[in-house]
PDB file of C-alpha atoms in Angstrom:
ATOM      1  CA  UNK L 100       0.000   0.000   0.000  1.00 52.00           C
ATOM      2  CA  UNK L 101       1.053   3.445  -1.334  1.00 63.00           C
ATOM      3  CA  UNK L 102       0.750   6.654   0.966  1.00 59.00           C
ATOM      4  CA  UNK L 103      -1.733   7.801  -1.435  1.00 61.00           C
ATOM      5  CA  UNK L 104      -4.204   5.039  -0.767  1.00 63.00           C
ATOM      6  CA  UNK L 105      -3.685   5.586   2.654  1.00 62.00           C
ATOM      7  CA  UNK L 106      -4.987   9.170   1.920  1.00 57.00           C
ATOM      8  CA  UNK L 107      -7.759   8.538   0.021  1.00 63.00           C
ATOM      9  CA  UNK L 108      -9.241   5.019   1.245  1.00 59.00           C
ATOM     10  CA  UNK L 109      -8.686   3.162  -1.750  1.00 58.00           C
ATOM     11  CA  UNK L 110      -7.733  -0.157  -1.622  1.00 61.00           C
ATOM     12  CA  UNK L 111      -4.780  -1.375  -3.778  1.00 56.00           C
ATOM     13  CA  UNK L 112      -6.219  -3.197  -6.632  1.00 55.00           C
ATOM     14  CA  UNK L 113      -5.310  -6.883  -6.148  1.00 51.00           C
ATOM     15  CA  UNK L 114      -2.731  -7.481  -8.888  1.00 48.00           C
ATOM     16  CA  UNK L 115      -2.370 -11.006 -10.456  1.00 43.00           C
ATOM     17  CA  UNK L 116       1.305 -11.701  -8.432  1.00 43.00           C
ATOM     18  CA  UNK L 117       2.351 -15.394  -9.538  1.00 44.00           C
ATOM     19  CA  UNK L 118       4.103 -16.688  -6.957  1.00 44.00           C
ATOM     20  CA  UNK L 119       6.717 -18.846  -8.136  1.00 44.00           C
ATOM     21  CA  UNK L 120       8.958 -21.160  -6.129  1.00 45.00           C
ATOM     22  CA  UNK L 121      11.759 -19.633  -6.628  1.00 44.00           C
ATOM     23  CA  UNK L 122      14.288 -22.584  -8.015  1.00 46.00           C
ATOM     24  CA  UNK L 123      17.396 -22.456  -6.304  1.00 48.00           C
ATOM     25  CA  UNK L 124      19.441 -21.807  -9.130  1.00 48.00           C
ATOM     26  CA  UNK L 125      21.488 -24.150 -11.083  1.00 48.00           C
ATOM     27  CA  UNK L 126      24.996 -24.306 -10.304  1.00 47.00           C
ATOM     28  CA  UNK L 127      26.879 -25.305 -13.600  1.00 47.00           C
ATOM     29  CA  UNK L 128      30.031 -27.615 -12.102  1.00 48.00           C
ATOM     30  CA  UNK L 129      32.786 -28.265 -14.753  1.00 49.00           C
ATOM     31  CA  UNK L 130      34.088 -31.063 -14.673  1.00 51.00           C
ATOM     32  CA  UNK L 131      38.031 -30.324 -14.726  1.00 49.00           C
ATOM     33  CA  UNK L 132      40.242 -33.461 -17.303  1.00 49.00           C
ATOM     34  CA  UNK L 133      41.443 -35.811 -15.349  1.00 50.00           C
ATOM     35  CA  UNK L 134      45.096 -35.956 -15.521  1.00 47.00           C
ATOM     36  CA  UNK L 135      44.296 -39.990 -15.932  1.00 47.00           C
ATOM     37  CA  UNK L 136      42.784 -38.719 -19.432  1.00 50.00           C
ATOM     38  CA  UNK L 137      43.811 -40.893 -22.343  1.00 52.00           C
ATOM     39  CA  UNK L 138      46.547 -38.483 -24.116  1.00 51.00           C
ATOM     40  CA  UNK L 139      48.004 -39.794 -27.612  1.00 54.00           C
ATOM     41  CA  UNK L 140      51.257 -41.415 -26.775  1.00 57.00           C
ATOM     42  CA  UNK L 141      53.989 -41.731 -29.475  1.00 54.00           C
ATOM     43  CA  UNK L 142      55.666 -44.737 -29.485  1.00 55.00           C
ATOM     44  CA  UNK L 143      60.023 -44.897 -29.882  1.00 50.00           C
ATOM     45  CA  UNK L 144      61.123 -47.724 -31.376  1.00 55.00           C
ATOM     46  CA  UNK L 145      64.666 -48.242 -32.113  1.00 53.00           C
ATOM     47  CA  UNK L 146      65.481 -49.905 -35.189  1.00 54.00           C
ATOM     48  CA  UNK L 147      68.587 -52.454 -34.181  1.00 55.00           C
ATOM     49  CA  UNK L 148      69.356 -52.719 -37.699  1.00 62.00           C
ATOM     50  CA  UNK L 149      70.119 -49.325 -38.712  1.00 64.00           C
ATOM     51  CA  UNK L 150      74.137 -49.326 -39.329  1.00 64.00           C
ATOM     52  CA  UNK L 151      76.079 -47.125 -37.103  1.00 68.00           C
ATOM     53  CA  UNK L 152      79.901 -46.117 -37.727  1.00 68.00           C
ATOM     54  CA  UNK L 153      81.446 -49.423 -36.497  1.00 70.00           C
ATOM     55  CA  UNK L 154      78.803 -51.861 -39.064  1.00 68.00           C
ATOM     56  CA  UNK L 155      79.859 -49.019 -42.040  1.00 67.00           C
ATOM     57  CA  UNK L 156      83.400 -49.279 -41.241  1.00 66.00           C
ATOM     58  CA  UNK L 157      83.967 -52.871 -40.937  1.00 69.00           C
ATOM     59  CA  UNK L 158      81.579 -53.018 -44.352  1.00 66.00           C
ATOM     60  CA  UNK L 159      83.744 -55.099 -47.155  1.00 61.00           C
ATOM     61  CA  UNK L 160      82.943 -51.919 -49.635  1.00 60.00           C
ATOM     62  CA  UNK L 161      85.063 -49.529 -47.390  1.00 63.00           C
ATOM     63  CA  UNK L 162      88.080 -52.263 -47.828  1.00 64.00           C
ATOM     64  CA  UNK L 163      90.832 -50.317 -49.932  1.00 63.00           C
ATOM     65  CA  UNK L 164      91.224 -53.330 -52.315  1.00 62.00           C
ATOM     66  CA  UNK L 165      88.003 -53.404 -53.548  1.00 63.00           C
ATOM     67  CA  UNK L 166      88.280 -49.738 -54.402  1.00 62.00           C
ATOM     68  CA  UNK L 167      90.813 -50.124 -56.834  1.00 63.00           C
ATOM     69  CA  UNK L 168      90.103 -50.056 -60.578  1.00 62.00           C
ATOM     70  CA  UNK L 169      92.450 -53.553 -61.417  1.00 61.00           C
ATOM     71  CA  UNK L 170      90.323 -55.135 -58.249  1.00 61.00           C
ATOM     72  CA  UNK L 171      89.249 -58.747 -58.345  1.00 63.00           C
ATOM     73  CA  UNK L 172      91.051 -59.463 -61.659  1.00 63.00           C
ATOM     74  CA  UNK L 173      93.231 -62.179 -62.354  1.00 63.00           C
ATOM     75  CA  UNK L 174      96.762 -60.755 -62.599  1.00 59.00           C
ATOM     76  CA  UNK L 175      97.954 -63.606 -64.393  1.00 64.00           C
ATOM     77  CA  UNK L 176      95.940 -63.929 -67.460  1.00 63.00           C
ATOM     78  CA  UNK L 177      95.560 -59.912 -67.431  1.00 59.00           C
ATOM     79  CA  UNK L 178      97.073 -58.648 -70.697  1.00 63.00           C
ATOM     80  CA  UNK L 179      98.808 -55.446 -70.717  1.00 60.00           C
ATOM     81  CA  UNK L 180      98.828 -52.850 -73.056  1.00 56.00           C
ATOM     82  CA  UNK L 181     102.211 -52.129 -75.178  1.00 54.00           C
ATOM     83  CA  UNK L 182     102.770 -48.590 -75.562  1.00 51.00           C
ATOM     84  CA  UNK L 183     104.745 -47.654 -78.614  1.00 54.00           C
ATOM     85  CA  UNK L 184     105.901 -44.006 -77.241  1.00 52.00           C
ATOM     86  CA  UNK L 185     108.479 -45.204 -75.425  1.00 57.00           C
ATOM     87  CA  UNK L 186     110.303 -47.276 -77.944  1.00 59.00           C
ATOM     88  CA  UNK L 187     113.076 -45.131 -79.795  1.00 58.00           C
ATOM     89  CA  UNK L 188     113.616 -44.513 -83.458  1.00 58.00           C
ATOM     90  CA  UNK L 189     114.987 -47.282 -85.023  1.00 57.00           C
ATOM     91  CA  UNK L 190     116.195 -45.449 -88.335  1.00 58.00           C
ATOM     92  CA  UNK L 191     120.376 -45.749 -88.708  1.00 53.00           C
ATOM     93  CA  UNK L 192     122.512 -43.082 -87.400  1.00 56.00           C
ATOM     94  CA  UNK L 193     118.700 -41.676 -85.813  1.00 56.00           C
ATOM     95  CA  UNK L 194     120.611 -41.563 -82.063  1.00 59.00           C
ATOM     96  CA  UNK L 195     122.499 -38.866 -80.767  1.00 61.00           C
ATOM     97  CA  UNK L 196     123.936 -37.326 -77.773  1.00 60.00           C
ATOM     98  CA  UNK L 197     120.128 -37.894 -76.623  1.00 61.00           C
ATOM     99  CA  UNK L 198     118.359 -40.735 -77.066  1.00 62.00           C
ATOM    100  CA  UNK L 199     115.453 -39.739 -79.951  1.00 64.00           C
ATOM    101  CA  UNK L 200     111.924 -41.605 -80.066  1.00 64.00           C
ATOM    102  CA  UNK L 201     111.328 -39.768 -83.392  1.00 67.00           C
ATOM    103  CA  UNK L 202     111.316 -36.545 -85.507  1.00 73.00           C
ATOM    104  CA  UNK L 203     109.107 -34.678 -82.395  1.00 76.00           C
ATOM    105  CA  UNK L 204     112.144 -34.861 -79.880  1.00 76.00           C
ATOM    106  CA  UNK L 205     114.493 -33.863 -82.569  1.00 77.00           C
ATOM    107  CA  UNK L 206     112.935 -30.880 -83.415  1.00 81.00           C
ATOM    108  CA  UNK L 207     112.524 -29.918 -79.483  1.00 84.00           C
ATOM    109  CA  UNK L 208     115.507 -31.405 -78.269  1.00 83.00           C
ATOM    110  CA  UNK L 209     117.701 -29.299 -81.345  1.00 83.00           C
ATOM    111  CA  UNK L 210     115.687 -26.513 -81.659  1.00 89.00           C
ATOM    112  CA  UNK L 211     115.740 -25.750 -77.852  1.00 89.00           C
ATOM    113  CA  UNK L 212     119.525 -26.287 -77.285  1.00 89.00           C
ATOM    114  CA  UNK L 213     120.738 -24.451 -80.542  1.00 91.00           C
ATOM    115  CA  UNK L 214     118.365 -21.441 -79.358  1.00 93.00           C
ATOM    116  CA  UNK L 215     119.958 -21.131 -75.760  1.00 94.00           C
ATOM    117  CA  UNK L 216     123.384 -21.637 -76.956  1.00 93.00           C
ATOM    118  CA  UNK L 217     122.478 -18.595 -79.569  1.00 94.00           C
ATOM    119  CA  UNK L 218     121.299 -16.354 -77.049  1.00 94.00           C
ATOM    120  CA  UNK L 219     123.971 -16.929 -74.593  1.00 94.00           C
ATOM    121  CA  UNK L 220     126.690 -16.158 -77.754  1.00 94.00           C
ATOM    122  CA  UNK L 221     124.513 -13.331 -78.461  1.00 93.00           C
ATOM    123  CA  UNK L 222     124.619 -12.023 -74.855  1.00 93.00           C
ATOM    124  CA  UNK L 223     128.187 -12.542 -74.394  1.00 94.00           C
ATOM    125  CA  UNK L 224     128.887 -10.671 -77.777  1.00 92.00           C
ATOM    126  CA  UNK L 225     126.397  -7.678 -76.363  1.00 92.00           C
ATOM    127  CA  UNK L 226     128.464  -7.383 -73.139  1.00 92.00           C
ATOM    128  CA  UNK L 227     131.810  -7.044 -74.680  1.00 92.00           C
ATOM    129  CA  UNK L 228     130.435  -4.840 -77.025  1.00 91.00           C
ATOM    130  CA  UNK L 229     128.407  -2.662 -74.721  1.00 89.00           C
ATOM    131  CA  UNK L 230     131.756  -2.127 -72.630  1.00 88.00           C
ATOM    132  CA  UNK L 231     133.807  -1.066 -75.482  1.00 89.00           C
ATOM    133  CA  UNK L 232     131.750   1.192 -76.789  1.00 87.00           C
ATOM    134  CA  UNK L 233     130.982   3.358 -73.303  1.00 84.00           C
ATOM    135  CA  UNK L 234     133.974   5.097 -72.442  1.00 83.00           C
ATOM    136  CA  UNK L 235     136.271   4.134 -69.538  1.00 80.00           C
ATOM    137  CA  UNK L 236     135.300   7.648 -67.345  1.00 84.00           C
ATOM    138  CA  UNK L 237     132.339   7.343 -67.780  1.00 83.00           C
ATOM    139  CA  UNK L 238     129.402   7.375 -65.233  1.00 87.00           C
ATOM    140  CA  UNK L 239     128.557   3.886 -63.703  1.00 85.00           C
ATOM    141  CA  UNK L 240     125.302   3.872 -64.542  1.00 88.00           C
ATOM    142  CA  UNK L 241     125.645   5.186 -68.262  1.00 87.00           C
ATOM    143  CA  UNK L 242     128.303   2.008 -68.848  1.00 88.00           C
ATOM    144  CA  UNK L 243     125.285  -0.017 -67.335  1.00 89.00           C
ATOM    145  CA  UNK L 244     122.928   1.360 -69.571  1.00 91.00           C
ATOM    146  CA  UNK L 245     125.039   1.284 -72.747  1.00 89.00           C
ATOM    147  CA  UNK L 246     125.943  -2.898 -71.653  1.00 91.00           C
ATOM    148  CA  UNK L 247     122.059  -3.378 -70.888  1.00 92.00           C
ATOM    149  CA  UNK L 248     121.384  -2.280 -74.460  1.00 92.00           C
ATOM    150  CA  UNK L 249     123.586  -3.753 -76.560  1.00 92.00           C
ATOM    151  CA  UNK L 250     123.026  -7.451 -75.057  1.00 93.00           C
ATOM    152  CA  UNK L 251     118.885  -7.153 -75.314  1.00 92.00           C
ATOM    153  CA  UNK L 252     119.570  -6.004 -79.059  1.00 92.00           C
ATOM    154  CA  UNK L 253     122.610  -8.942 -79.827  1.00 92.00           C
ATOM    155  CA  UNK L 254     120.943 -11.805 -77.579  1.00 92.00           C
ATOM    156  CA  UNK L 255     117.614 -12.269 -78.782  1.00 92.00           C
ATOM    157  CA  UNK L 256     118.278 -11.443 -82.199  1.00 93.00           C
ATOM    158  CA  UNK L 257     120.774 -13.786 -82.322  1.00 93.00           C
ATOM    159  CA  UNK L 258     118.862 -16.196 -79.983  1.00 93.00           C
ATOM    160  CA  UNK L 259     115.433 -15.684 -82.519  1.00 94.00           C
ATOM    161  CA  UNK L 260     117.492 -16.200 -85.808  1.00 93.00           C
ATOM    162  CA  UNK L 261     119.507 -19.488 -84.831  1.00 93.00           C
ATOM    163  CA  UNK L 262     115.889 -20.619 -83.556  1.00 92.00           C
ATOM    164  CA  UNK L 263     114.746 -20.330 -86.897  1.00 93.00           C
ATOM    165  CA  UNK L 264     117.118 -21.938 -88.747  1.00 93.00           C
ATOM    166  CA  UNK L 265     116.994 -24.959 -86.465  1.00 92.00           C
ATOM    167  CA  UNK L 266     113.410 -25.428 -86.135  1.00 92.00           C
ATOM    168  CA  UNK L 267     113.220 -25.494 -90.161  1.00 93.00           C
ATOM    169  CA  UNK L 268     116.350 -27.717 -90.595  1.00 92.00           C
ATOM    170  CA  UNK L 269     115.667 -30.356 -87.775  1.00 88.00           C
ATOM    171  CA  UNK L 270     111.604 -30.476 -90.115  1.00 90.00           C
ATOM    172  CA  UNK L 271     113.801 -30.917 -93.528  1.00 91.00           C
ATOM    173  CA  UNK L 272     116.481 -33.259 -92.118  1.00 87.00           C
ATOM    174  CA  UNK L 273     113.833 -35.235 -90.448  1.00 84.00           C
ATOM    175  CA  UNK L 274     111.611 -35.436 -93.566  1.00 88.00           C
ATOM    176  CA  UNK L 275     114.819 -36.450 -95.849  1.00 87.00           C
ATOM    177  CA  UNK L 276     115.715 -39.473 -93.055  1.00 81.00           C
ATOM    178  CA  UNK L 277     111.945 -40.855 -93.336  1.00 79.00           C
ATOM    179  CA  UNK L 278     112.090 -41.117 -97.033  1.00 83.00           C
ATOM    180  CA  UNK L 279     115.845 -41.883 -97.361  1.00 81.00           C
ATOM    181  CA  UNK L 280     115.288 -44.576 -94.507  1.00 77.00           C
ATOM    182  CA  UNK L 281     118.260 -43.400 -92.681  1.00 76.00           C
ATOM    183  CA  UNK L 282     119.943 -40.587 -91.073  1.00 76.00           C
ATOM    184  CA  UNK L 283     123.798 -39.581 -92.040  1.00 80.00           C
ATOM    185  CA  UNK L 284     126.022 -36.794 -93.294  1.00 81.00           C
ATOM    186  CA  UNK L 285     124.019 -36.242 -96.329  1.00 86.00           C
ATOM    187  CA  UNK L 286     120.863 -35.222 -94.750  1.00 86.00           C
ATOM    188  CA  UNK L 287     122.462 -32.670 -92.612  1.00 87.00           C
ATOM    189  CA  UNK L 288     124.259 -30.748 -95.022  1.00 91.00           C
ATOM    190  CA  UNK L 289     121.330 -30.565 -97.822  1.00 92.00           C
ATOM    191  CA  UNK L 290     118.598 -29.913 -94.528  1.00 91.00           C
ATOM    192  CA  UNK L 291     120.881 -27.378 -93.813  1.00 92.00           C
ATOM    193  CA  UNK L 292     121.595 -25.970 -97.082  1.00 94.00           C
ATOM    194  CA  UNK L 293     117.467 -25.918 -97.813  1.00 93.00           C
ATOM    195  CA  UNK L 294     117.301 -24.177 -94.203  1.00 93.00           C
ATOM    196  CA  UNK L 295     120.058 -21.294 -94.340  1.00 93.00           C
ATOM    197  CA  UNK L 296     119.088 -20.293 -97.935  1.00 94.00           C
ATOM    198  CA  UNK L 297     115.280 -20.397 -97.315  1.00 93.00           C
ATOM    199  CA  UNK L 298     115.852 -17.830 -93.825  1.00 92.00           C
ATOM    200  CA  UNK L 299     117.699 -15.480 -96.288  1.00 91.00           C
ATOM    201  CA  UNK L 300     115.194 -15.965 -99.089  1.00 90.00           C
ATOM    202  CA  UNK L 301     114.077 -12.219 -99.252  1.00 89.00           C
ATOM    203  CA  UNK L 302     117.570 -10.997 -99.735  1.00 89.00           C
ATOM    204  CA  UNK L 303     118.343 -11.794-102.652  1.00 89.00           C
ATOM    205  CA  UNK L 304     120.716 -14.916-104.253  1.00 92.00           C
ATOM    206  CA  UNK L 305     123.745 -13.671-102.577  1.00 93.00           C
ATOM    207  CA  UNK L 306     122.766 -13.808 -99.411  1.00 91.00           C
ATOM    208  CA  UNK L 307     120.935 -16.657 -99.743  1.00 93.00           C
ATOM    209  CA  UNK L 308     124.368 -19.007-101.462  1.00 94.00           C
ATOM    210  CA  UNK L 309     126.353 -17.088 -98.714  1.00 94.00           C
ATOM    211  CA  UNK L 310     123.508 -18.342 -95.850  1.00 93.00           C
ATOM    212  CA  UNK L 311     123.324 -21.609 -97.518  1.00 93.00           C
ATOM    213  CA  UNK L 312     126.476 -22.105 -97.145  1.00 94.00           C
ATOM    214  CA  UNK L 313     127.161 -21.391 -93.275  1.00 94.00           C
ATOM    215  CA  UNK L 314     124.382 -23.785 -91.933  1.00 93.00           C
ATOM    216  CA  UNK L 315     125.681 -26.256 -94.554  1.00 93.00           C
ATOM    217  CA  UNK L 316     129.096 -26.091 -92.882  1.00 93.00           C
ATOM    218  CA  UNK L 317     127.821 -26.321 -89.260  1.00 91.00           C
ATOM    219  CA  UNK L 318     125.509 -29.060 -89.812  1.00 90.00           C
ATOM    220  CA  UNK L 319     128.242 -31.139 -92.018  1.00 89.00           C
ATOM    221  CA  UNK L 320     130.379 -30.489 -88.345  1.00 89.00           C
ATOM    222  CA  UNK L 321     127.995 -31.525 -86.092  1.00 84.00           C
ATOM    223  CA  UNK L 322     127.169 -34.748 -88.454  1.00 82.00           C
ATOM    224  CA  UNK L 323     131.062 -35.366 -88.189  1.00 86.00           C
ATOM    225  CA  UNK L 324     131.082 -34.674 -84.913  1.00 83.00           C
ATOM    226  CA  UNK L 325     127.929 -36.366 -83.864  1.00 77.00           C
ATOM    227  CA  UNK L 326     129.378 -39.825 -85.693  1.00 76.00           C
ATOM    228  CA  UNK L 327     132.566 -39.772 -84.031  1.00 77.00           C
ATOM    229  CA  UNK L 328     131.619 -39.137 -80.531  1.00 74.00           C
ATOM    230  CA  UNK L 329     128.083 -40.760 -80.351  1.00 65.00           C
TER     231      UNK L 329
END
């Protein structure tokens, strides 16, 4: 009842008031996991036949033996291979202070020699000439220059020239032995003939008899030379 129905002598109007058991209310209990759950378990197995260092090690593939190309053959009925590089030139008088498995070595083997022997000559001919021609008072340095020159101009020209004329007469004389069937005198002196006259062959017929002439001479001395000594 209101204070105004007090005042006036009204009666509050019976309202419809459902009266409902109140239901204690539901308490909502979670239920925690038990720690005796069923988890997924993974399961380790080791493998006792995986190899490990000691089963790779004592493997017969690691044995150094088996490794090797010639391995399980039969060395007695294995037939090796003849290699004809080795053998030396059989053509007469084809030996020399060297032995000489064909034309190739005689063309490196001569060639080589004949052009450090030239530029040596030619170096030793620079030096003398390079200290005669710088006077005696002069500067230390200017008789150094002046012997500097005149053995890079003598040296390799000589060096370059005598290179020539051996490479070319070491192909002739080696061509001349293969169709003669032998190497002697003969061959040196016309290989070096053909050689000294065709290194001189833009100068003219003079020089060329005159050239000719010179590497005819050496090579008939180092044939002589060559036959009595080797």
């Amino acid at each position: 009842m209101t204070l105004w129905d007090s005042l006036t002598g009204q009666r509050p109007s019976s309202s419809s008031t459902s009266s409902s058991s109140a239901s204690p209310p539901s308490t909502t209990t979670d239920t925690a996991p038990s720690l005796t759950d069923s988890a997924p378990t993974t399961s380790f197995t080791t493998d006792l036949s995986a190899p490990d260092a000691s089963s790779i090690l004592s493997s017969p593939y690691t044995d150094p033996s088996r490794l090797h190309p010639l391995a399980n053959l039969n060395q007695d009925t294995l037939d090796y291979l003849t290699l004809e590089d080795s053998a030396l030139s059989s053509l007469p008088g084809a030996q020399s202070a060297l032995p000489s498995r064909g034309w190739s070595d005689d063309l490196c083997y001569g060639t080589g020699v004949t052009y450090l022997g030239a530029l040596t000559l030619g170096g030793a001919w620079g030096l003398t000439e390079g200290l005669n021609r710088s006077p005696p008072n002069a500067p230390p340095k200017l008789r150094l220059n002046s012997v500097l020159n005149s053995v890079t101009r003598r040296g390799p020209f000589l060096g370059n020239s005598a290179g020539v004329i051996a490479l070319v007469y070491n192909l002739v004389n080696s061509t001349i032995g293969h169709y003669r069937g032998r190497h002697d005198g003969v061959n040196s002196v016309v290989a070096g003939a053909l050689s000294g006259m065709l290194f001189k062959s833009t100068k003219g017929l003079r020089p060329m008899l005159i050239s000719g002439g010179l590497v005819a001479s050496a090579a008939g001395a180092w044939a002589i030379t060559r036959k009595a000594l080797f």
